[in-house]
mmCIF file of C-alpha atoms in Angstrom:
data_model
loop_
_atom_site.group_PDB
_atom_site.id
_atom_site.type_symbol
_atom_site.label_atom_id
_atom_site.label_comp_id
_atom_site.label_asym_id
_atom_site.label_seq_id
_atom_site.Cartn_x
_atom_site.Cartn_y
_atom_site.Cartn_z
ATOM 1 C CA MET A 236 -0.832 -56.232 -209.159
ATOM 2 C CA ASN A 237 -2.910 -55.278 -212.160
ATOM 3 C CA ARG A 238 -6.149 -57.275 -211.930
ATOM 4 C CA ASP A 239 -6.250 -57.606 -215.718
ATOM 5 C CA MET A 240 -2.967 -59.572 -215.584
ATOM 6 C CA LEU A 241 -4.681 -62.246 -213.470
ATOM 7 C CA LYS A 242 -6.961 -64.932 -214.754
ATOM 8 C CA HIS A 243 -8.005 -65.920 -211.240
ATOM 9 C CA ASP A 244 -8.633 -63.926 -208.110
ATOM 10 C CA VAL A 245 -8.938 -67.034 -205.953
ATOM 11 C CA ILE A 246 -7.276 -70.431 -206.339
ATOM 12 C CA ILE A 247 -8.556 -73.125 -204.006
ATOM 13 C CA VAL A 248 -6.138 -76.024 -203.581
ATOM 14 C CA GLY A 249 -8.142 -79.140 -202.763
ATOM 15 C CA GLY A 250 -11.521 -80.280 -204.054
ATOM 16 C CA GLY A 251 -12.903 -81.885 -200.899
ATOM 17 C CA PRO A 252 -15.721 -80.537 -198.698
ATOM 18 C CA ALA A 253 -13.673 -77.594 -197.380
ATOM 19 C CA GLY A 254 -12.561 -76.336 -200.791
ATOM 20 C CA LEU A 255 -15.912 -76.919 -202.477
ATOM 21 C CA SER A 256 -17.753 -75.260 -199.587
ATOM 22 C CA THR A 257 -15.498 -72.212 -199.875
ATOM 23 C CA ALA A 258 -16.239 -71.931 -203.591
ATOM 24 C CA LEU A 259 -20.000 -72.474 -203.215
ATOM 25 C CA HIS A 260 -20.341 -69.964 -200.394
ATOM 26 C CA LEU A 261 -18.212 -67.418 -202.255
ATOM 27 C CA GLN A 262 -20.320 -67.865 -205.374
ATOM 28 C CA ARG A 263 -23.456 -67.356 -203.240
ATOM 29 C CA ILE A 264 -22.367 -64.145 -201.519
ATOM 30 C CA ALA A 265 -20.257 -62.677 -204.352
ATOM 31 C CA PRO A 266 -21.529 -64.179 -207.645
ATOM 32 C CA HIS A 267 -19.499 -61.752 -209.749
ATOM 33 C CA LEU A 268 -16.353 -63.532 -208.541
ATOM 34 C CA ALA A 269 -17.439 -66.964 -209.759
ATOM 35 C CA PRO A 270 -15.643 -66.768 -213.156
ATOM 36 C CA ARG A 271 -12.415 -65.860 -211.349
ATOM 37 C CA ILE A 272 -12.404 -68.796 -208.911
ATOM 38 C CA LEU A 273 -10.410 -71.938 -209.712
ATOM 39 C CA ILE A 274 -10.413 -75.198 -207.726
ATOM 40 C CA LEU A 275 -7.461 -77.554 -208.158
ATOM 41 C CA GLU A 276 -7.951 -81.236 -207.285
ATOM 42 C CA LYS A 277 -5.008 -83.624 -207.481
ATOM 43 C CA ALA A 278 -7.180 -86.692 -208.145
ATOM 44 C CA HIS A 279 -10.118 -87.397 -210.441
ATOM 45 C CA TYR A 280 -13.676 -87.727 -209.157
ATOM 46 C CA PRO A 281 -14.918 -90.012 -207.809
ATOM 47 C CA ARG A 282 -11.708 -90.566 -205.872
ATOM 48 C CA PRO A 283 -11.254 -92.908 -202.904
ATOM 49 C CA LYS A 284 -11.131 -91.197 -199.541
ATOM 50 C CA LEU A 285 -10.721 -92.771 -196.122
ATOM 51 C CA CYS A 286 -13.446 -91.469 -193.834
ATOM 52 C CA ALA A 287 -16.089 -93.060 -191.623
ATOM 53 C CA GLY A 288 -18.561 -90.830 -193.464
ATOM 54 C CA GLY A 289 -20.666 -89.646 -190.548
ATOM 55 C CA LEU A 290 -22.674 -86.517 -191.368
ATOM 56 C CA VAL A 291 -24.011 -84.791 -188.264
ATOM 57 C CA LEU A 292 -27.016 -82.496 -188.457
ATOM 58 C CA ASP A 293 -24.779 -79.400 -188.482
ATOM 59 C CA ALA A 294 -23.413 -80.498 -191.868
ATOM 60 C CA GLU A 295 -26.923 -80.915 -193.222
ATOM 61 C CA ILE A 296 -27.884 -77.429 -192.005
ATOM 62 C CA LEU A 297 -24.956 -75.873 -193.886
ATOM 63 C CA LEU A 298 -25.772 -77.803 -197.045
ATOM 64 C CA GLN A 299 -29.452 -76.882 -196.868
ATOM 65 C CA ARG A 300 -28.477 -73.193 -196.728
ATOM 66 C CA LEU A 301 -26.720 -73.756 -200.047
ATOM 67 C CA ASP A 302 -29.922 -75.328 -201.409
ATOM 68 C CA LEU A 303 -28.274 -78.745 -201.472
ATOM 69 C CA ASP A 304 -30.034 -81.950 -200.446
ATOM 70 C CA VAL A 305 -27.585 -84.559 -199.196
ATOM 71 C CA GLY A 306 -30.412 -87.081 -199.352
ATOM 72 C CA GLU A 307 -29.635 -87.371 -203.068
ATOM 73 C CA ILE A 308 -26.530 -89.386 -202.181
ATOM 74 C CA PRO A 309 -26.707 -93.083 -201.250
ATOM 75 C CA HIS A 310 -26.692 -93.143 -197.461
ATOM 76 C CA VAL A 311 -27.666 -95.017 -194.323
ATOM 77 C CA ASP A 312 -29.401 -93.240 -191.454
ATOM 78 C CA ALA A 313 -28.596 -94.163 -187.875
ATOM 79 C CA GLY A 314 -31.528 -93.462 -185.595
ATOM 80 C CA GLN A 315 -29.422 -93.964 -182.480
ATOM 81 C CA ILE A 316 -25.879 -93.161 -181.429
ATOM 82 C CA LYS A 317 -24.450 -95.167 -178.537
ATOM 83 C CA PHE A 318 -21.576 -93.731 -176.510
ATOM 84 C CA GLU A 319 -20.274 -96.591 -174.390
ATOM 85 C CA PHE A 320 -17.449 -97.637 -172.121
ATOM 86 C CA GLN A 321 -16.900 -101.365 -171.808
ATOM 87 C CA ARG A 322 -20.277 -102.052 -173.475
ATOM 88 C CA ARG A 323 -22.396 -99.829 -171.276
ATOM 89 C CA GLY A 324 -23.243 -96.171 -171.635
ATOM 90 C CA MET A 325 -25.752 -93.767 -173.092
ATOM 91 C CA THR A 326 -27.972 -93.687 -176.165
ATOM 92 C CA ILE A 327 -28.564 -90.456 -178.065
ATOM 93 C CA ARG A 328 -31.605 -89.883 -180.273
ATOM 94 C CA VAL A 329 -32.815 -86.790 -182.103
ATOM 95 C CA PRO A 330 -36.602 -86.269 -181.974
ATOM 96 C CA LYS A 331 -38.261 -86.728 -185.380
ATOM 97 C CA SER A 332 -34.920 -87.107 -187.142
ATOM 98 C CA HIS A 333 -32.008 -89.439 -187.690
ATOM 99 C CA ALA A 334 -29.094 -88.933 -185.312
ATOM 100 C CA LEU A 335 -26.363 -89.549 -187.878
ATOM 101 C CA ARG A 336 -26.333 -89.935 -191.653
ATOM 102 C CA ILE A 337 -23.548 -92.116 -193.036
ATOM 103 C CA ILE A 338 -22.280 -91.597 -196.579
ATOM 104 C CA ARG A 339 -19.289 -92.796 -198.566
ATOM 105 C CA ARG A 340 -16.813 -90.008 -199.078
ATOM 106 C CA ASP A 341 -16.087 -90.829 -202.701
ATOM 107 C CA GLU A 342 -19.806 -90.483 -203.456
ATOM 108 C CA PHE A 343 -20.267 -87.382 -201.300
ATOM 109 C CA ASP A 344 -17.298 -85.504 -202.735
ATOM 110 C CA ASN A 345 -18.241 -86.455 -206.293
ATOM 111 C CA TRP A 346 -21.806 -85.231 -205.700
ATOM 112 C CA LEU A 347 -20.638 -81.961 -204.158
ATOM 113 C CA ALA A 348 -18.132 -81.395 -206.986
ATOM 114 C CA GLY A 349 -20.920 -81.967 -209.510
ATOM 115 C CA LYS A 350 -23.109 -79.369 -207.813
ATOM 116 C CA THR A 351 -20.165 -76.963 -207.807
ATOM 117 C CA LYS A 352 -19.642 -77.387 -211.553
ATOM 118 C CA GLU A 353 -23.366 -76.971 -212.214
ATOM 119 C CA ARG A 354 -23.162 -73.544 -210.611
ATOM 120 C CA GLY A 355 -20.509 -72.375 -213.019
ATOM 121 C CA LEU A 356 -17.390 -72.863 -210.908
ATOM 122 C CA GLU A 357 -14.276 -74.296 -212.519
ATOM 123 C CA ILE A 358 -12.612 -77.441 -211.154
ATOM 124 C CA ARG A 359 -9.416 -78.761 -212.700
ATOM 125 C CA GLU A 360 -8.893 -82.386 -211.803
ATOM 126 C CA SER A 361 -5.661 -84.392 -211.835
ATOM 127 C CA VAL A 362 -3.557 -81.301 -211.080
ATOM 128 C CA SER A 363 -0.972 -81.650 -208.312
ATOM 129 C CA VAL A 364 0.308 -78.543 -206.548
ATOM 130 C CA LYS A 365 4.033 -78.664 -205.872
ATOM 131 C CA ASN A 366 4.657 -75.349 -204.144
ATOM 132 C CA VAL A 367 3.014 -72.093 -203.121
ATOM 133 C CA ILE A 368 5.141 -68.945 -203.236
ATOM 134 C CA LEU A 369 3.966 -65.580 -201.932
ATOM 135 C CA ASP A 370 5.117 -62.096 -202.851
ATOM 136 C CA GLN A 371 3.758 -58.607 -202.269
ATOM 137 C CA GLU A 372 1.706 -58.655 -205.460
ATOM 138 C CA GLY A 373 0.116 -62.079 -205.290
ATOM 139 C CA VAL A 374 0.690 -65.833 -205.063
ATOM 140 C CA ASN A 375 2.342 -68.251 -207.457
ATOM 141 C CA VAL A 376 0.926 -71.772 -207.406
ATOM 142 C CA GLU A 377 3.384 -74.197 -208.961
ATOM 143 C CA THR A 378 1.736 -77.342 -210.329
ATOM 144 C CA ASP A 379 2.735 -80.335 -212.418
ATOM 145 C CA ASN A 380 0.999 -78.553 -215.289
ATOM 146 C CA GLY A 381 2.640 -75.148 -215.025
ATOM 147 C CA THR A 382 2.487 -72.147 -212.702
ATOM 148 C CA LEU A 383 -0.710 -70.268 -211.908
ATOM 149 C CA ARG A 384 -1.058 -66.885 -210.270
ATOM 150 C CA ALA A 385 -3.788 -65.447 -208.086
ATOM 151 C CA GLN A 386 -4.574 -62.734 -205.602
ATOM 152 C CA ILE A 387 -5.571 -65.297 -202.944
ATOM 153 C CA VAL A 388 -4.923 -68.977 -202.293
ATOM 154 C CA VAL A 389 -7.071 -71.177 -200.082
ATOM 155 C CA GLY A 390 -5.398 -74.234 -198.594
ATOM 156 C CA ALA A 391 -8.078 -76.927 -198.560
ATOM 157 C CA ASP A 392 -5.755 -79.833 -199.244
ATOM 158 C CA GLY A 393 -6.028 -81.740 -195.999
ATOM 159 C CA SER A 394 -3.971 -82.661 -192.968
ATOM 160 C CA ASN A 395 -0.665 -82.907 -194.817
ATOM 161 C CA GLY A 396 -1.447 -80.359 -197.513
ATOM 162 C CA ILE A 397 1.216 -78.579 -199.515
ATOM 163 C CA VAL A 398 -0.273 -75.114 -198.905
ATOM 164 C CA ARG A 399 0.146 -75.258 -195.138
ATOM 165 C CA ARG A 400 3.595 -76.837 -195.445
ATOM 166 C CA SER A 401 4.655 -74.141 -197.904
ATOM 167 C CA VAL A 402 3.560 -71.144 -195.849
ATOM 168 C CA PHE A 403 3.992 -72.534 -192.309
ATOM 169 C CA PRO A 404 6.926 -74.950 -192.672
ATOM 170 C CA ASP A 405 7.867 -74.841 -188.973
ATOM 171 C CA ALA A 406 4.395 -74.912 -187.436
ATOM 172 C CA HIS A 407 3.720 -77.544 -184.781
ATOM 173 C CA VAL A 408 1.289 -80.183 -186.017
ATOM 174 C CA HIS A 409 -1.189 -82.032 -183.778
ATOM 175 C CA THR A 410 -2.042 -85.245 -185.562
ATOM 176 C CA ALA A 411 -4.387 -88.079 -184.647
ATOM 177 C CA ARG A 412 -4.015 -91.699 -185.773
ATOM 178 C CA VAL A 413 -6.898 -93.485 -187.458
ATOM 179 C CA LEU A 414 -7.448 -97.034 -188.726
ATOM 180 C CA GLU A 415 -10.496 -98.004 -190.773
ATOM 181 C CA VAL A 416 -12.027 -101.309 -191.933
ATOM 182 C CA LEU A 417 -15.061 -102.279 -194.013
ATOM 183 C CA THR A 418 -16.892 -105.535 -193.340
ATOM 184 C CA PRO A 419 -20.186 -107.137 -194.356
ATOM 185 C CA SER A 420 -23.179 -105.948 -192.369
ATOM 186 C CA GLN A 421 -23.393 -109.255 -190.477
ATOM 187 C CA PRO A 422 -20.659 -111.609 -189.251
ATOM 188 C CA PRO A 423 -20.162 -115.000 -190.870
ATOM 189 C CA PRO A 424 -22.565 -117.702 -189.654
ATOM 190 C CA ASN A 425 -21.446 -119.620 -186.581
ATOM 191 C CA PRO A 426 -18.480 -117.363 -185.746
ATOM 192 C CA PRO A 427 -15.590 -119.423 -184.373
ATOM 193 C CA ILE A 428 -15.770 -117.916 -180.903
ATOM 194 C CA HIS A 429 -13.745 -120.760 -179.345
ATOM 195 C CA THR A 430 -10.744 -119.956 -181.544
ATOM 196 C CA LEU A 431 -10.387 -116.318 -180.534
ATOM 197 C CA ASN A 432 -6.801 -115.389 -179.846
ATOM 198 C CA PRO A 433 -6.337 -113.602 -177.550
ATOM 199 C CA PRO A 434 -9.365 -115.004 -175.712
ATOM 200 C CA THR A 435 -12.271 -112.567 -175.865
ATOM 201 C CA LYS A 436 -15.289 -112.723 -173.620
ATOM 202 C CA ILE A 437 -18.448 -112.969 -175.695
ATOM 203 C CA LEU A 438 -21.594 -111.798 -173.967
ATOM 204 C CA SER A 439 -24.998 -113.211 -174.757
ATOM 205 C CA SER A 440 -26.152 -109.667 -175.421
ATOM 206 C CA ASP A 441 -23.520 -109.313 -178.150
ATOM 207 C CA LEU A 442 -24.752 -112.447 -179.888
ATOM 208 C CA GLY A 443 -28.289 -111.211 -179.430
ATOM 209 C CA GLU A 444 -27.489 -108.029 -181.294
ATOM 210 C CA MET A 445 -26.204 -110.096 -184.200
ATOM 211 C CA SER A 446 -29.008 -112.638 -184.284
ATOM 212 C CA GLU A 447 -31.735 -110.015 -183.958
ATOM 213 C CA GLY A 448 -30.246 -107.985 -186.808
ATOM 214 C CA ARG A 449 -30.103 -104.971 -184.523
ATOM 215 C CA TRP A 450 -27.450 -103.350 -186.687
ATOM 216 C CA GLY A 451 -29.855 -103.204 -189.565
ATOM 217 C CA SER A 452 -32.020 -100.838 -187.532
ATOM 218 C CA GLY A 453 -29.333 -98.183 -187.822
ATOM 219 C CA VAL A 454 -27.215 -97.905 -184.678
ATOM 220 C CA ALA A 455 -23.849 -96.106 -184.616
ATOM 221 C CA TYR A 456 -21.477 -97.083 -181.819
ATOM 222 C CA PHE A 457 -18.677 -95.147 -180.131
ATOM 223 C CA GLU A 458 -16.801 -97.382 -177.653
ATOM 224 C CA PHE A 459 -14.295 -95.611 -175.370
ATOM 225 C CA SER A 460 -12.789 -98.706 -173.730
ATOM 226 C CA PRO A 461 -9.302 -98.062 -175.258
ATOM 227 C CA VAL A 462 -8.791 -94.892 -173.169
ATOM 228 C CA PRO A 463 -7.333 -96.638 -170.066
ATOM 229 C CA THR A 464 -4.741 -98.272 -172.353
ATOM 230 C CA ASN A 465 -3.399 -94.801 -173.263
ATOM 231 C CA ILE A 466 -5.308 -94.530 -176.538
ATOM 232 C CA ALA A 467 -7.000 -91.121 -176.409
ATOM 233 C CA GLY A 468 -10.071 -91.957 -178.436
ATOM 234 C CA TYR A 469 -12.583 -94.635 -179.269
ATOM 235 C CA ILE A 470 -13.591 -97.500 -181.529
ATOM 236 C CA TRP A 471 -16.440 -96.815 -183.937
ATOM 237 C CA ASN A 472 -18.884 -99.163 -185.621
ATOM 238 C CA PHE A 473 -21.269 -97.574 -188.135
ATOM 239 C CA PRO A 474 -23.816 -98.949 -190.581
ATOM 240 C CA THR A 475 -22.970 -97.991 -194.147
ATOM 241 C CA GLN A 476 -23.393 -99.166 -197.730
ATOM 242 C CA VAL A 477 -21.153 -99.806 -200.706
ATOM 243 C CA ASN A 478 -22.754 -99.901 -204.142
ATOM 244 C CA GLY A 479 -26.100 -100.384 -202.469
ATOM 245 C CA GLU A 480 -24.968 -103.360 -200.354
ATOM 246 C CA PRO A 481 -25.309 -103.064 -196.548
ATOM 247 C CA MET A 482 -21.895 -102.950 -194.841
ATOM 248 C CA ARG A 483 -20.329 -101.956 -191.542
ATOM 249 C CA CYS A 484 -17.553 -99.397 -191.178
ATOM 250 C CA TRP A 485 -15.247 -100.036 -188.229
ATOM 251 C CA GLY A 486 -12.354 -97.959 -187.024
ATOM 252 C CA ILE A 487 -10.318 -96.639 -184.164
ATOM 253 C CA TYR A 488 -9.398 -93.021 -183.457
ATOM 254 C CA ASP A 489 -6.496 -91.892 -181.264
ATOM 255 C CA ALA A 490 -5.929 -88.168 -180.740
ATOM 256 C CA ASN A 491 -2.335 -88.973 -179.661
ATOM 257 C CA LEU A 492 -2.687 -86.984 -176.441
ATOM 258 C CA LEU A 493 -1.125 -89.882 -174.523
ATOM 259 C CA ALA A 494 1.645 -90.589 -177.027
ATOM 260 C CA ASP A 495 4.363 -90.250 -174.354
ATOM 261 C CA GLN A 496 3.044 -93.299 -172.503
ATOM 262 C CA LYS A 497 3.178 -96.991 -173.318
ATOM 263 C CA ARG A 498 0.377 -97.988 -175.693
ATOM 264 C CA LEU A 499 -0.891 -101.085 -177.416
ATOM 265 C CA PRO A 500 -0.572 -101.259 -181.204
ATOM 266 C CA LEU A 501 -3.600 -99.396 -182.485
ATOM 267 C CA LYS A 502 -5.146 -102.368 -184.224
ATOM 268 C CA GLU A 503 -5.301 -104.572 -181.104
ATOM 269 C CA PRO A 504 -8.287 -102.886 -179.422
ATOM 270 C CA LEU A 505 -10.056 -102.729 -182.784
ATOM 271 C CA ALA A 506 -9.417 -106.420 -183.373
ATOM 272 C CA GLY A 507 -10.780 -107.232 -179.924
ATOM 273 C CA GLU A 508 -13.971 -105.260 -180.470
ATOM 274 C CA MET A 509 -14.550 -106.853 -183.863
ATOM 275 C CA LYS A 510 -13.959 -110.324 -182.399
ATOM 276 C CA ARG A 511 -16.660 -109.587 -179.855
ATOM 277 C CA PHE A 512 -19.144 -109.503 -182.731
ATOM 278 C CA GLY A 513 -17.696 -112.447 -184.628
ATOM 279 C CA PHE A 514 -15.423 -110.644 -187.116
ATOM 280 C CA ASP A 515 -11.712 -111.376 -187.565
ATOM 281 C CA LEU A 516 -9.774 -108.212 -188.373
ATOM 282 C CA ASN A 517 -7.191 -110.281 -190.242
ATOM 283 C CA ASP A 518 -9.822 -111.166 -192.825
ATOM 284 C CA PHE A 519 -10.195 -107.543 -193.957
ATOM 285 C CA GLU A 520 -8.057 -104.767 -195.377
ATOM 286 C CA ILE A 521 -6.894 -102.215 -192.814
ATOM 287 C CA LYS A 522 -6.334 -98.657 -193.964
ATOM 288 C CA GLY A 523 -4.896 -95.766 -192.002
ATOM 289 C CA HIS A 524 -4.716 -92.005 -192.281
ATOM 290 C CA PRO A 525 -3.759 -88.996 -190.138
ATOM 291 C CA ILE A 526 -6.078 -86.222 -188.999
ATOM 292 C CA ARG A 527 -4.614 -82.826 -188.170
ATOM 293 C CA TRP A 528 -6.755 -81.489 -185.360
ATOM 294 C CA PHE A 529 -7.611 -78.051 -184.142
ATOM 295 C CA SER A 530 -5.679 -76.337 -181.367
ATOM 296 C CA PRO A 531 -6.057 -72.686 -180.331
ATOM 297 C CA GLU A 532 -2.427 -72.186 -181.319
ATOM 298 C CA ASN A 533 -2.954 -73.333 -184.928
ATOM 299 C CA GLU A 534 -2.085 -70.790 -187.597
ATOM 300 C CA MET A 535 -4.951 -70.289 -190.051
ATOM 301 C CA SER A 536 -3.807 -67.500 -192.340
ATOM 302 C CA MET A 537 -1.117 -65.200 -193.535
ATOM 303 C CA PRO A 538 -1.293 -62.435 -196.140
ATOM 304 C CA ARG A 539 -3.057 -63.775 -199.265
ATOM 305 C CA VAL A 540 -3.428 -67.319 -197.858
ATOM 306 C CA LEU A 541 -6.243 -68.921 -195.847
ATOM 307 C CA LEU A 542 -6.459 -72.466 -194.498
ATOM 308 C CA VAL A 543 -9.729 -74.369 -194.258
ATOM 309 C CA GLY A 544 -10.818 -77.854 -193.221
ATOM 310 C CA ASP A 545 -8.233 -80.285 -191.898
ATOM 311 C CA ALA A 546 -5.475 -77.921 -193.016
ATOM 312 C CA ALA A 547 -6.750 -75.477 -190.386
ATOM 313 C CA GLY A 548 -7.745 -78.175 -187.893
ATOM 314 C CA ALA A 549 -10.457 -80.808 -187.474
ATOM 315 C CA ASP A 550 -12.284 -81.879 -184.325
ATOM 316 C CA PRO A 551 -9.740 -83.180 -181.744
ATOM 317 C CA LEU A 552 -12.342 -84.927 -179.595
ATOM 318 C CA LEU A 553 -13.915 -87.297 -182.129
ATOM 319 C CA GLY A 554 -11.981 -86.575 -185.306
ATOM 320 C CA GLU A 555 -15.057 -85.216 -187.078
ATOM 321 C CA GLY A 556 -14.118 -83.408 -190.248
ATOM 322 C CA ILE A 557 -16.915 -83.094 -192.811
ATOM 323 C CA SER A 558 -19.178 -80.622 -191.012
ATOM 324 C CA MET A 559 -16.144 -78.654 -189.836
ATOM 325 C CA ALA A 560 -14.862 -78.449 -193.407
ATOM 326 C CA LEU A 561 -18.192 -77.073 -194.622
ATOM 327 C CA GLY A 562 -18.192 -74.507 -191.814
ATOM 328 C CA TYR A 563 -14.660 -73.332 -192.527
ATOM 329 C CA GLY A 564 -15.683 -72.790 -196.153
ATOM 330 C CA ALA A 565 -18.564 -70.535 -195.157
ATOM 331 C CA LEU A 566 -16.296 -68.364 -192.992
ATOM 332 C CA ALA A 567 -13.435 -68.239 -195.489
ATOM 333 C CA ALA A 568 -15.805 -67.122 -198.236
ATOM 334 C CA ARG A 569 -16.928 -64.106 -196.219
ATOM 335 C CA GLU A 570 -13.347 -63.226 -195.335
ATOM 336 C CA ILE A 571 -12.309 -63.411 -199.001
ATOM 337 C CA SER A 572 -15.282 -61.415 -200.261
ATOM 338 C CA GLU A 573 -14.697 -58.593 -197.796
ATOM 339 C CA SER A 574 -10.952 -58.548 -198.486
ATOM 340 C CA ILE A 575 -11.478 -58.264 -202.235
ATOM 341 C CA GLN A 576 -13.947 -55.440 -201.684
ATOM 342 C CA ARG A 577 -11.343 -53.597 -199.596
ATOM 343 C CA GLY A 578 -8.423 -54.519 -201.840
ATOM 344 C CA GLU A 579 -6.563 -55.592 -198.705
ATOM 345 C CA TYR A 580 -5.374 -59.182 -198.262
ATOM 346 C CA SER A 581 -3.726 -59.475 -194.862
ATOM 347 C CA PHE A 582 -6.468 -61.752 -193.460
ATOM 348 C CA LYS A 583 -5.505 -60.632 -189.984
ATOM 349 C CA GLY A 584 -9.077 -61.059 -188.814
ATOM 350 C CA TYR A 585 -9.702 -64.546 -190.232
ATOM 351 C CA LYS A 586 -8.764 -66.539 -187.140
ATOM 352 C CA ARG A 587 -10.773 -64.161 -184.967
ATOM 353 C CA ARG A 588 -13.761 -64.649 -187.288
ATOM 354 C CA VAL A 589 -13.396 -68.424 -186.983
ATOM 355 C CA MET A 590 -13.023 -68.403 -183.197
ATOM 356 C CA ARG A 591 -16.061 -66.174 -182.676
ATOM 357 C CA SER A 592 -18.267 -68.284 -184.918
ATOM 358 C CA GLY A 593 -20.394 -71.258 -183.958
ATOM 359 C CA LEU A 594 -17.766 -73.451 -185.624
ATOM 360 C CA GLY A 595 -14.907 -71.948 -183.630
ATOM 361 C CA GLN A 596 -16.794 -72.170 -180.356
ATOM 362 C CA SER A 597 -17.513 -75.843 -180.985
ATOM 363 C CA LEU A 598 -13.912 -76.568 -181.985
ATOM 364 C CA PHE A 599 -12.589 -74.873 -178.857
ATOM 365 C CA ALA A 600 -15.066 -76.757 -176.662
ATOM 366 C CA ARG A 601 -14.079 -80.066 -178.246
ATOM 367 C CA TRP A 602 -10.386 -79.270 -177.833
ATOM 368 C CA LEU A 603 -10.908 -78.412 -174.156
ATOM 369 C CA ILE A 604 -13.021 -81.500 -173.474
ATOM 370 C CA ALA A 605 -10.425 -83.728 -175.163
ATOM 371 C CA GLN A 606 -7.694 -82.219 -172.967
ATOM 372 C CA ILE A 607 -9.736 -83.177 -169.897
ATOM 373 C CA ILE A 608 -11.402 -86.529 -170.522
ATOM 374 C CA TYR A 609 -8.641 -88.408 -172.331
ATOM 375 C CA PRO A 610 -5.796 -87.804 -169.814
ATOM 376 C CA LEU A 611 -8.216 -88.794 -167.004
ATOM 377 C CA LYS A 612 -7.965 -92.350 -168.205
ATOM 378 C CA TRP A 613 -8.912 -94.185 -165.013
ATOM 379 C CA THR A 614 -11.512 -96.856 -165.535
ATOM 380 C CA TRP A 615 -13.721 -95.495 -162.762
ATOM 381 C CA PHE A 616 -13.741 -92.017 -164.332
ATOM 382 C CA GLN A 617 -14.533 -93.255 -167.824
ATOM 383 C CA SER A 618 -17.306 -95.447 -166.399
ATOM 384 C CA LEU A 619 -18.765 -92.482 -164.533
ATOM 385 C CA LEU A 620 -18.483 -90.198 -167.557
ATOM 386 C CA TRP A 621 -20.226 -92.444 -170.077
ATOM 387 C CA ARG A 622 -22.614 -94.234 -167.735
ATOM 388 C CA GLY A 623 -23.433 -92.067 -164.742
ATOM 389 C CA LEU A 624 -23.273 -88.489 -165.980
ATOM 390 C CA LYS A 625 -25.598 -88.694 -168.965
ATOM 391 C CA PRO A 626 -27.702 -85.572 -168.129
ATOM 392 C CA LEU A 627 -24.579 -83.451 -167.675
ATOM 393 C CA VAL A 628 -22.860 -84.841 -170.764
ATOM 394 C CA VAL A 629 -25.949 -84.289 -172.911
ATOM 395 C CA ILE A 630 -26.346 -80.688 -171.719
ATOM 396 C CA ILE A 631 -22.680 -79.871 -172.365
ATOM 397 C CA ALA A 632 -22.818 -81.523 -175.777
ATOM 398 C CA TRP A 633 -26.065 -79.765 -176.751
ATOM 399 C CA VAL A 634 -24.846 -76.313 -175.685
ATOM 400 C CA PHE A 635 -21.160 -76.374 -176.582
ATOM 401 C CA VAL A 636 -20.417 -79.232 -178.994
ATOM 402 C CA ILE A 637 -23.314 -79.648 -181.432
ATOM 403 C CA ASN A 638 -25.940 -77.324 -182.932
ATOM 404 C CA TRP A 639 -23.223 -74.878 -183.940
ATOM 405 C CA GLY A 640 -24.426 -74.900 -187.546
ATOM 406 C CA LYS A 641 -27.489 -72.910 -186.513
ATOM 407 C CA ARG A 642 -25.207 -70.144 -185.227
ATOM 408 C CA MET A 643 -23.288 -69.798 -188.466
ATOM 409 C CA PRO A 644 -24.010 -66.847 -190.774
ATOM 410 C CA SER A 645 -26.354 -67.621 -193.637
ATOM 411 C CA ALA A 646 -24.861 -67.689 -197.113
#
C-alpha cells in the first residue's frame, strides 16, 4: 500500500486506558508517528464506566514514566488492604506509601484522554466501529461515520470489543462475572439488624468498625468467603468518592472457574456482606459487567492487528484491569514502532513480547494461582491460605504478582 494514500498509520479502537496508553507510549518512542495515529472512542468523555477503580502501584509507575501524575484526579487512598476469609485474614501495607489508590473511571479516563489530546494525538469521540476487515495491503475500519483505512489497527475496545470479534470470531472466551454497587460511606443510623432476611450474624467488631469510622481511615477489603459456595472470587469493599462526597464501592467478582457446579445467585453473598455492615443491597442500584481474562491460550495478534487491555485479557485472579491495560499499551507501542520501521506487519512476536515482560509474567502467575486456589474451595484450605500462610502468600505476591511495573521497559 502506498503510504501517501493513507491518512493514518495506526487506528486505535477504544479510548480507555489500554488505547490511550498505546497512543501515549507510541508518541513517546516514535514522535514522528503522532500525526498519523487516530483513536476512536464510541462514547463521549467523561463517559460512565463500571469499575471498582483500584489503582495499584504498578499503574502509577507506568504513568509516572509518561510524566503523568494521577494525583491530579480526585481519589481516595487506602493505607491498608485486607485479604480475609470469613472476616479474618491478613493486612497488607506498603511502607511510606498508600497500598491502593481508588479513582472513578469516568474521571480517570477523561483525565487521561485530556493528556493525550494535549500531546497532539487525535481522538474522535462518538464514533462506533461496526467491523474490521483485513487485506494484504491494510485494514478497513467500518464505522457509523464512514470507512477508515490504516496500516495497523489496535483493538482496545474491551472484553466484548468488535475488533477481537471481527478477527477472532471463533476464539474461546474466558469471562468473569462482576456486580458493583455504590453506597454512602457509612450505613444509616441504627441499622435494622433484627429485620435481616436471611438472618445474618452481626459481630460486635463489625459494629465497632462502623461506629469508630474505621472506613474513613482508608481500608480496602477483599473477602473470599464466597469461594466454598462455588464462586471463584471475592467480595470487595473500597473507600471512594463521587463529586467529592465520601462513598463506598462494593462488588463481587467471580472468575467463573466453577461454573459447572451449583452456585448461589451472585448477588446473595454480596447482599449478606453488606447486611453485615448495616446496608441493604435492595436499597441501591446493582450494575453488572463481564471481564475477559487472560489465559495462555488467548490470541493477541494477527497480521496488522494487535489486541490490548481486556481485549487481550485482564487479570483472572482478582479481575484487575487498569494497570494491565497501561502495560499492554507500553508493549504494543514498541511492537508497532519496530514493525513500521521494518515495513513488516505480521506481529508474530507480539505475544512472545507480552509473555516475556513483567506484565506477562504477572498475568501468567495470576492465571496459575487462580487455577489452584479457587478450585480448592474447602473451607479449611481457604482459612489456611488467607489466615495461616501470610509469609508465603506475601512472598509469592511480591515476587510474582505485583511489582511487575518496575520490570517493564521505559518509554
